[in-house]
XYZ file of C-alpha atoms in Angstrom:
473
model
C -95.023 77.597 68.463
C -92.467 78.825 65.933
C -91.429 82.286 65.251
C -93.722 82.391 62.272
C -96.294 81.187 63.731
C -96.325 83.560 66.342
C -95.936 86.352 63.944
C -98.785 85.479 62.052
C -101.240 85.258 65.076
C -100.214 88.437 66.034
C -100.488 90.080 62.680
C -104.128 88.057 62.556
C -104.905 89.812 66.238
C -104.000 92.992 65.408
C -106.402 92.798 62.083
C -109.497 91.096 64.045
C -108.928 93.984 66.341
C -108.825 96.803 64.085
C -111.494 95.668 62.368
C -113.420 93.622 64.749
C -115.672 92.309 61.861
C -119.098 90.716 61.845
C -119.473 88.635 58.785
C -123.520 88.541 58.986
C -124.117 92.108 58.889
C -123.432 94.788 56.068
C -121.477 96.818 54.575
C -118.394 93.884 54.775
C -115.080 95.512 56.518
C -112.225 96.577 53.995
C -109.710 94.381 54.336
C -107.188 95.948 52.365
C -105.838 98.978 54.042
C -106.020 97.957 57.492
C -103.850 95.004 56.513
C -101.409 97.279 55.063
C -101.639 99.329 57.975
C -100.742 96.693 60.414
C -97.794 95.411 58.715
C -96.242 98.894 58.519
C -96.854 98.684 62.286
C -94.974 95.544 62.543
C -91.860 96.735 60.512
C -89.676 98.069 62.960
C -90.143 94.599 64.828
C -89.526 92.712 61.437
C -86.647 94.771 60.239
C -85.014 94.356 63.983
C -85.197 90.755 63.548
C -83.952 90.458 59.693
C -79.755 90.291 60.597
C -81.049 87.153 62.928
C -82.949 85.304 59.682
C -81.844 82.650 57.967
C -80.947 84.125 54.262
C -81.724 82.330 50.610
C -80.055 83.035 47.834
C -79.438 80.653 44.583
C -76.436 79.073 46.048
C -78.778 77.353 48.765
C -79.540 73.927 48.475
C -82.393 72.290 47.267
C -82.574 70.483 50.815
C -82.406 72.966 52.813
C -84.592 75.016 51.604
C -87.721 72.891 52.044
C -85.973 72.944 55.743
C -86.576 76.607 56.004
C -90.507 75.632 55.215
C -93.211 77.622 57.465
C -89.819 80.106 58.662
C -89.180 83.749 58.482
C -86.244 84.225 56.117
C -84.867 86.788 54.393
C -84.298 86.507 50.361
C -82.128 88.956 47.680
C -82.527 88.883 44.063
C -84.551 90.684 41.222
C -88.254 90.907 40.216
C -88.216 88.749 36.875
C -92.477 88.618 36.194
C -94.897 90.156 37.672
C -98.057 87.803 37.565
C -100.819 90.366 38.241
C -103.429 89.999 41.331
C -104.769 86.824 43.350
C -108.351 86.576 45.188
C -108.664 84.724 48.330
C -111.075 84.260 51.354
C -109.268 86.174 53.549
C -111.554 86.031 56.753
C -114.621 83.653 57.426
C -116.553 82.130 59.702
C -115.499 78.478 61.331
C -116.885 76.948 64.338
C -118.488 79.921 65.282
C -116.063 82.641 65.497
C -114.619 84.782 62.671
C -110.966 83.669 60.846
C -108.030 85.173 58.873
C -106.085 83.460 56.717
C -103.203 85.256 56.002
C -99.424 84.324 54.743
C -99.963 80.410 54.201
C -100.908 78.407 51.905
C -102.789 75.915 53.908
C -106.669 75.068 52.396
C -109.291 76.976 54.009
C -111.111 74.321 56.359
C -114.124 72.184 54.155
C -116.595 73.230 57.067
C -115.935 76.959 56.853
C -118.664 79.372 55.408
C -117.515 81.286 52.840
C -121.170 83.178 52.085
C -120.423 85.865 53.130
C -116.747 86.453 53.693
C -113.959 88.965 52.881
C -112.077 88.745 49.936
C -108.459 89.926 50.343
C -105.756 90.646 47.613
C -102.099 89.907 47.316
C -99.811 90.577 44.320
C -97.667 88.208 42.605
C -94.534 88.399 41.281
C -91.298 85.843 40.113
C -88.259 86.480 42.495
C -84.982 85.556 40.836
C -82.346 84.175 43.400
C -79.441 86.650 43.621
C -76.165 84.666 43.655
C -72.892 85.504 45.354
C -70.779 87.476 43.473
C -67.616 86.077 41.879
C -69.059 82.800 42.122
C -69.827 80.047 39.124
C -73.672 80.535 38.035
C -75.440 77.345 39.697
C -78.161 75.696 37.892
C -81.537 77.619 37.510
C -85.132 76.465 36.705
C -87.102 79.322 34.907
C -90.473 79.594 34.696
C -91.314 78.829 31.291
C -89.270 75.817 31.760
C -91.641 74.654 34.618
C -94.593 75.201 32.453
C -93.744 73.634 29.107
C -91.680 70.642 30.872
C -93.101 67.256 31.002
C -93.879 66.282 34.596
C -91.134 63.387 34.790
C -88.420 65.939 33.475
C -89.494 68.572 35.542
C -89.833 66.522 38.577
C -85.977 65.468 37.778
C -84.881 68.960 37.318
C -86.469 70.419 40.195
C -83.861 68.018 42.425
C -81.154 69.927 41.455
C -82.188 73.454 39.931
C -83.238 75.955 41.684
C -86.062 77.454 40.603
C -87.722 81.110 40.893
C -89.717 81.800 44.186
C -93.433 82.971 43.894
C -93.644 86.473 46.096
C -97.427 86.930 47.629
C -97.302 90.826 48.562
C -100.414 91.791 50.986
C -99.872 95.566 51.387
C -101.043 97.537 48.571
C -98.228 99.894 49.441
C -95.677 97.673 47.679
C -95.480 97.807 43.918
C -92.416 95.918 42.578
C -91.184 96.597 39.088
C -89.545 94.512 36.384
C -85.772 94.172 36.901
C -85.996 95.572 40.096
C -83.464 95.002 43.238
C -85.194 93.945 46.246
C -84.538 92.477 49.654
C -87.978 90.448 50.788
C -88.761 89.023 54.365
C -91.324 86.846 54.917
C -92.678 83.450 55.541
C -91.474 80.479 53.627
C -93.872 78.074 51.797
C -92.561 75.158 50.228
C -94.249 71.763 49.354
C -92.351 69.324 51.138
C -93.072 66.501 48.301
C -93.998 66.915 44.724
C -96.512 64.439 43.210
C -96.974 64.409 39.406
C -100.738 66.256 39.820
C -98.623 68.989 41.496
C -97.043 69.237 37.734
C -99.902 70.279 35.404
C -99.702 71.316 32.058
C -101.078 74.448 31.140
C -104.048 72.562 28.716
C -104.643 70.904 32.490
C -105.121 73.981 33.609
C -107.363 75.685 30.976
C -109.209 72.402 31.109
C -110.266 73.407 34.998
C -110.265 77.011 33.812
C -107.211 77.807 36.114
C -104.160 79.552 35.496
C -100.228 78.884 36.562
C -100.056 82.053 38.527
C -103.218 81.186 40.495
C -101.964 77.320 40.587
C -98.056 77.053 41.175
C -98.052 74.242 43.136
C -94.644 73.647 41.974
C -92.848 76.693 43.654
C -91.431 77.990 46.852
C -93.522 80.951 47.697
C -93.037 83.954 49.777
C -95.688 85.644 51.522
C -94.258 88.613 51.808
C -94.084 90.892 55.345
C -91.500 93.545 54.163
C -89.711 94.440 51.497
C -86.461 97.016 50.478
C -83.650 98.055 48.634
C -80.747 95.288 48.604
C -77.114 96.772 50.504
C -73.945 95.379 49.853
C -71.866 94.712 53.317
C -68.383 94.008 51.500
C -66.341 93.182 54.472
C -63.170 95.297 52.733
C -61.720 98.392 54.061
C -61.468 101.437 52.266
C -57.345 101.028 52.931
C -57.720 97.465 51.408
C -59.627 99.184 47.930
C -57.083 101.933 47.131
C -53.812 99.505 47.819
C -55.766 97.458 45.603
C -55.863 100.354 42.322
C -52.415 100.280 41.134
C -51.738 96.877 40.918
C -54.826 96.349 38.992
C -54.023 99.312 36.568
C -50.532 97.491 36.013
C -52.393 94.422 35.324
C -55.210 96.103 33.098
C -52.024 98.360 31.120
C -50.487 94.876 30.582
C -53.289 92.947 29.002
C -53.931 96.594 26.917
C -50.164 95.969 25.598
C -48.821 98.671 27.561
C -51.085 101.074 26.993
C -51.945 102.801 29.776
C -54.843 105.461 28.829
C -56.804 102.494 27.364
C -56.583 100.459 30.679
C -56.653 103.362 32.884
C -60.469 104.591 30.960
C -61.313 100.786 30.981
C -60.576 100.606 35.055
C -63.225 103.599 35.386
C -66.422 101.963 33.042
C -65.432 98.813 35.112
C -66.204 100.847 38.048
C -68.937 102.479 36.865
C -72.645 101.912 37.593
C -75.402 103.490 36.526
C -77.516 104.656 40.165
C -78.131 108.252 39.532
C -81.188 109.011 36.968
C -81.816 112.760 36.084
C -85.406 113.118 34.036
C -84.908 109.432 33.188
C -81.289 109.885 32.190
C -78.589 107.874 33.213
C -75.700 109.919 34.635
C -72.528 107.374 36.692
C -72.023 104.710 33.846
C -69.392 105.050 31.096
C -70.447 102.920 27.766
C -66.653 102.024 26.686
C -65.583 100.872 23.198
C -61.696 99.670 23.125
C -61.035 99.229 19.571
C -58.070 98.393 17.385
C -57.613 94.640 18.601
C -56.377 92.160 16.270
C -58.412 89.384 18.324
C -60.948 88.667 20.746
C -57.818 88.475 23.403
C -58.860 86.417 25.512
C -56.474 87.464 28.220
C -58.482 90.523 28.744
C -61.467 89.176 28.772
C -60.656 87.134 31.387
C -59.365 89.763 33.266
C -61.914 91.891 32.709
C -64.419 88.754 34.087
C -62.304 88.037 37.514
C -62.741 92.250 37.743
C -66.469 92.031 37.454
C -69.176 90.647 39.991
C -71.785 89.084 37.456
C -69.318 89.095 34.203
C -71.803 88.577 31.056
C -69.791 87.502 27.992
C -71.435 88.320 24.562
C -69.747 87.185 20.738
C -71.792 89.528 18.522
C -71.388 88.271 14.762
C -73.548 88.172 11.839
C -74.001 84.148 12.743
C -74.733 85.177 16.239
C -77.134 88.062 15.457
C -79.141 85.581 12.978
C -79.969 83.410 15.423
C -83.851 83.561 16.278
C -83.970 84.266 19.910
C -83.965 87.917 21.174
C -81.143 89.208 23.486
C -84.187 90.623 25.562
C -87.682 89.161 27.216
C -90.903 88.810 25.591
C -94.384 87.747 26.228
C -95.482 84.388 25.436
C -99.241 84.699 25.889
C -99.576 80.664 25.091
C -97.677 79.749 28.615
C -99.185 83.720 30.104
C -95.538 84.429 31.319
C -92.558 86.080 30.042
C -89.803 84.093 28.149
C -86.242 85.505 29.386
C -84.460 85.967 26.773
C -81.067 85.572 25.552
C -79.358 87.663 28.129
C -81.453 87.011 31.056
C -80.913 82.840 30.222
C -77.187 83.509 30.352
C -77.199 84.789 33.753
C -77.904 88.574 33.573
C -78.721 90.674 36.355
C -78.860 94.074 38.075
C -74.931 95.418 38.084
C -74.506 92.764 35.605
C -70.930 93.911 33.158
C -71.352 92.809 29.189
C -68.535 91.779 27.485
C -68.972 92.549 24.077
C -66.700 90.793 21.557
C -66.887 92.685 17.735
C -63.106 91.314 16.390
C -65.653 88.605 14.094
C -68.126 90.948 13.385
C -67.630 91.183 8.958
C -70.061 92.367 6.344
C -72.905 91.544 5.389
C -76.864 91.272 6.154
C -78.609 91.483 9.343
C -81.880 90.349 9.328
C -85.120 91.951 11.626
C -83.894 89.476 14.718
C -80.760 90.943 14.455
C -81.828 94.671 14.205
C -84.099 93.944 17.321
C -81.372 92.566 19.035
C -78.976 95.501 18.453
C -81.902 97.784 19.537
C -82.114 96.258 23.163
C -78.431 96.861 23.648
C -78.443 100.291 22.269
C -81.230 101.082 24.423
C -78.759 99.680 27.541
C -76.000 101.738 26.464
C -77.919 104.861 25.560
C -80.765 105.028 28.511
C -80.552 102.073 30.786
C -83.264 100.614 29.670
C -84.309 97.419 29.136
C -86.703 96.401 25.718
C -89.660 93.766 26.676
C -91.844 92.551 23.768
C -95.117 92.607 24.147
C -97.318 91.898 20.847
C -99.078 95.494 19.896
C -97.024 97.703 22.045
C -93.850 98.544 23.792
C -92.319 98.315 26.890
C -88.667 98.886 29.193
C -87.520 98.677 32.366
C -84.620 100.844 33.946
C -81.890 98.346 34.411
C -77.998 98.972 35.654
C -76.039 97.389 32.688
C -72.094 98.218 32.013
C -71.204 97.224 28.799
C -67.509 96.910 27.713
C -66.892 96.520 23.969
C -63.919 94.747 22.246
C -63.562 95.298 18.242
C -60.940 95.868 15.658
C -62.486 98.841 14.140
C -64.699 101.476 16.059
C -67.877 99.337 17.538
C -71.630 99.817 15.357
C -73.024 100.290 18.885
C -73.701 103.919 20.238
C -70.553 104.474 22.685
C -69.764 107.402 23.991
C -66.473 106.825 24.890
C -64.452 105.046 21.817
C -60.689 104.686 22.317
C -58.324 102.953 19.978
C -55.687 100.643 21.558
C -52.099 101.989 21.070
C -49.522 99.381 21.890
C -46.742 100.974 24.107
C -49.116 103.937 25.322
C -47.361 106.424 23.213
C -49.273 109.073 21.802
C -48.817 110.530 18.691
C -45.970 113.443 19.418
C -46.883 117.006 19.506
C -46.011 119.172 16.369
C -42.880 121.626 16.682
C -43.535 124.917 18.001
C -42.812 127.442 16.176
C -39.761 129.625 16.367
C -40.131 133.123 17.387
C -38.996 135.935 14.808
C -36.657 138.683 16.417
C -39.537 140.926 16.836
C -41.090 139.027 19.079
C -43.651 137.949 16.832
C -43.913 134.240 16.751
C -43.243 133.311 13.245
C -45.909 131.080 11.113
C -45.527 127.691 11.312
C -44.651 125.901 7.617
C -45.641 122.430 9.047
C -48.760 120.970 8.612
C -48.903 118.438 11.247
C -51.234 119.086 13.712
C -51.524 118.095 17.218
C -53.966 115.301 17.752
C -57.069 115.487 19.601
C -58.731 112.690 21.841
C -62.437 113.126 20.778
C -65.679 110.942 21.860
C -68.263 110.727 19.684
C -72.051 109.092 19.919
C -73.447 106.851 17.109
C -76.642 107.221 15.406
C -78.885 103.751 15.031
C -78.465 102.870 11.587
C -81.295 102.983 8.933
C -79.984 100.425 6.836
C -79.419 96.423 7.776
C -76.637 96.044 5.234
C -73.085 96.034 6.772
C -70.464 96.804 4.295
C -67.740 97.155 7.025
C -67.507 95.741 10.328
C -67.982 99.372 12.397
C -71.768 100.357 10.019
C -74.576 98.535 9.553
């Protein structure tokens, strides 16, 4: 008997026990918070076991994760749909004696009786792989795509994309958000061989008045036993990070053309991360806006990318603001999921760094798309938030987003920390002071040069879509 296998009779042992039902008599047990209670019980033992488990993430192949089917593994990534509740018989009578099934997916047996029986609930949600950082984004699958596919494409795809994991939470303890960071362990489910009925279109489905989220034949799923926040175990030394700082300032002040406030400010928003909330507001992330470049400088950019974890690189022009698909997710009620988005399609994540690129941004019109768009990434900037459309109201999700901005004049998005790019790192010099009379009374100064002042400053969204220069709209 396999570890999993063992776990889930005990889990199914300790239920029976608890609850020691008897299916022909009334009221039914409730199934609910004793389950939940039990696997709280069991999550000392689970946690214990978790540095032991075999671990997923999107890197893993295809192959060998249908060999980690009916295991205990561990997975990382971030919450990208919640699919609302699923029903199932959760305990029943067979041959005589009263059953649980619990975190599989095998069919209840044909001779079971189901009248009565004990309905449980489990939560579903769309786990998106987490991928190592510094590491080339491999190919991903995405939901939508595996509804709106036809079966022979899919069925190709699915060979070498890896596509999203179906979560089935059982404790009603566990509530996971959009966007949000988690570490799951539980029992893998994955169909060992897909057949073409195991690809059905979504008119197949309404047809047999089903739905994908109670039907995803098609996915790896996770019955969940515990869940947490994701940690970082960098194997680097604390020595290692700080003889690490100066050479990468010399290499940042380089690639600013010598300019060593600009790269020393851009070394701290690269550092940043937004993890500390006050009444919703965002306090550890510096929005940065390095202006005054005659090009998109490449050099820096990639820099700035081989600096980053999950580097996000984004060209924002009128051409590219035009362009009908949102930066941001929305609902598509035809397919009942959410569509990703620009951003999201391009490999965005939690601790994700934009690159913004302004040096092509020029005059002219932006349409509603491209209002929208500039919304969702002033709402990043300003709040940490991030926009989902849903038809007839509004909704966002916290998110951790750095943004970095590159632009040749001050950026149209709401920085709060704008610094032009001086080549050389020389400041404009003080003013004179003034000589003092032979009173002692210093005497007034005839000059009117005054000493500069380094200043920040927050932009307003503008009411207008025309652009007449590149920094308003």
């Amino acid at each position: 008997m396999s570890a999993a296998q063992t776990l889930i009779t005990k889990l199914t042992d300790s239920l029976l026990t608890t609850l020691n039902p008897d299916l022909t008599s009334m009221p039914l047990p409730s199934l609910q918070p004793t389950l939940t209670e039990v696997l709280q019980k069991q999550a000392e033992d689970i946690i214990a076991q978790a540095p032991e488990l075999p671990s997923v993430d999107l890197t893993t192949p295809i192959s060998k994760l249908r060999s980690l089917n009916g295991q205990i593994v561990k997975l990382k990534g971030f919450v990208s749909d919640t699919l609302g509740l699923d029903i199932f018989p959760a305990l029943y009578h067979h041959q005589n004696k009263v059953c649980a099934h619990l975190f599989n997916d095998e069919p209840v047996p044909e001779d079971a009786i189901l009248e009565p029986c004990v309905y449980g609930e489990r939560s579903l949600a769309l786990l998106t792989l987490d991928k190592p950082a510094f590491t080339p984004s491999p190919p991903e699958l995405s939901y939508p795509q595996i509804l709106s596919l036809p079966p022979k494409d899919l069925l190709e795809l699915i060979k070498t994309h890896t596509p999203p994991v179906l979560l089935k939470v059982y404790s009603d303890t566990t509530e996971l958000l959009m966007f949000q960071s988690i570490e799951a362990i539980g029992i893998l489910s994955f169909p060992e061989e897909y057949t073409p009925r195991d690809i059905i279109s979504p008119q197949e489905l309404e047809s047999e008045g089903l739905t994908p989220q109670a039907h995803p034949y098609f996915l790896p799923t996770l019955h969940v036993l515990h869940t947490r926040t994701p940690t970082n175990n960098y194997d680097v030394s604390l020595e290692t990070i700080r003889s690490s700082v100066q050479p990468l300032l010399a290499l940042l002040t380089t690639h600013c053309q010598g300019d060593a406030v600009a790269a020393h400010l851009l070394f701290y928003a690269l550092v940043s991360c937004s993890t500390t909330r006050v009444h919703s507001t965002p306090l550890d992330h510096i929005p940065f806006n390095l202006y005054g470049m005659k090009s998109s400088h490449p050099e820096l950019v990639n820099l700035i990318m081989q600096i980053c974890p999950y580097p996000l690189p984004l060209t924002l022009s009128l051409q590219s603001l035009s362009e009908p698909a949102p930066l941001y997710p929305s609902k598509d009620y035809t397919l009942d999921c959410l569509l990703p988005g620009a951003l999201l399609s391009k490999g965005m994540r939690p601790g994700s760094t934009i690159i913004v690129d302004e040096t092509t941004l020029a005059p002219g019109v932006v349409k509603t798309q491209g209002i929208n768009n500039l919304k969702c990434l002033n709402d990043i900037l300003a709040h940490q938030q991030l926009n989902i459309e849903i038809p007839y109201t509004e909704m966002s999700v916290p998110c951790s987003i750095s943004i970095i901005s590159l632009s040749s004049s001050p950026s149209i998005l709401p920085f709060d920390y704008r610094i032009p790019l001086i080549p050389g790192g020389k400041l404009p010099s003080p003013p004179p002071q003034p000589h003092s009379s032979q009173d002692g009374v210093p005497a007034p100064s005839t000059s009117s040069t005054t000493q500069p002042t380094l200043t920040t400053t927050t932009a307003q969204p503008a009411a207008s879509a025309n652009v007449s220069a590149p920094e308003t709209i």
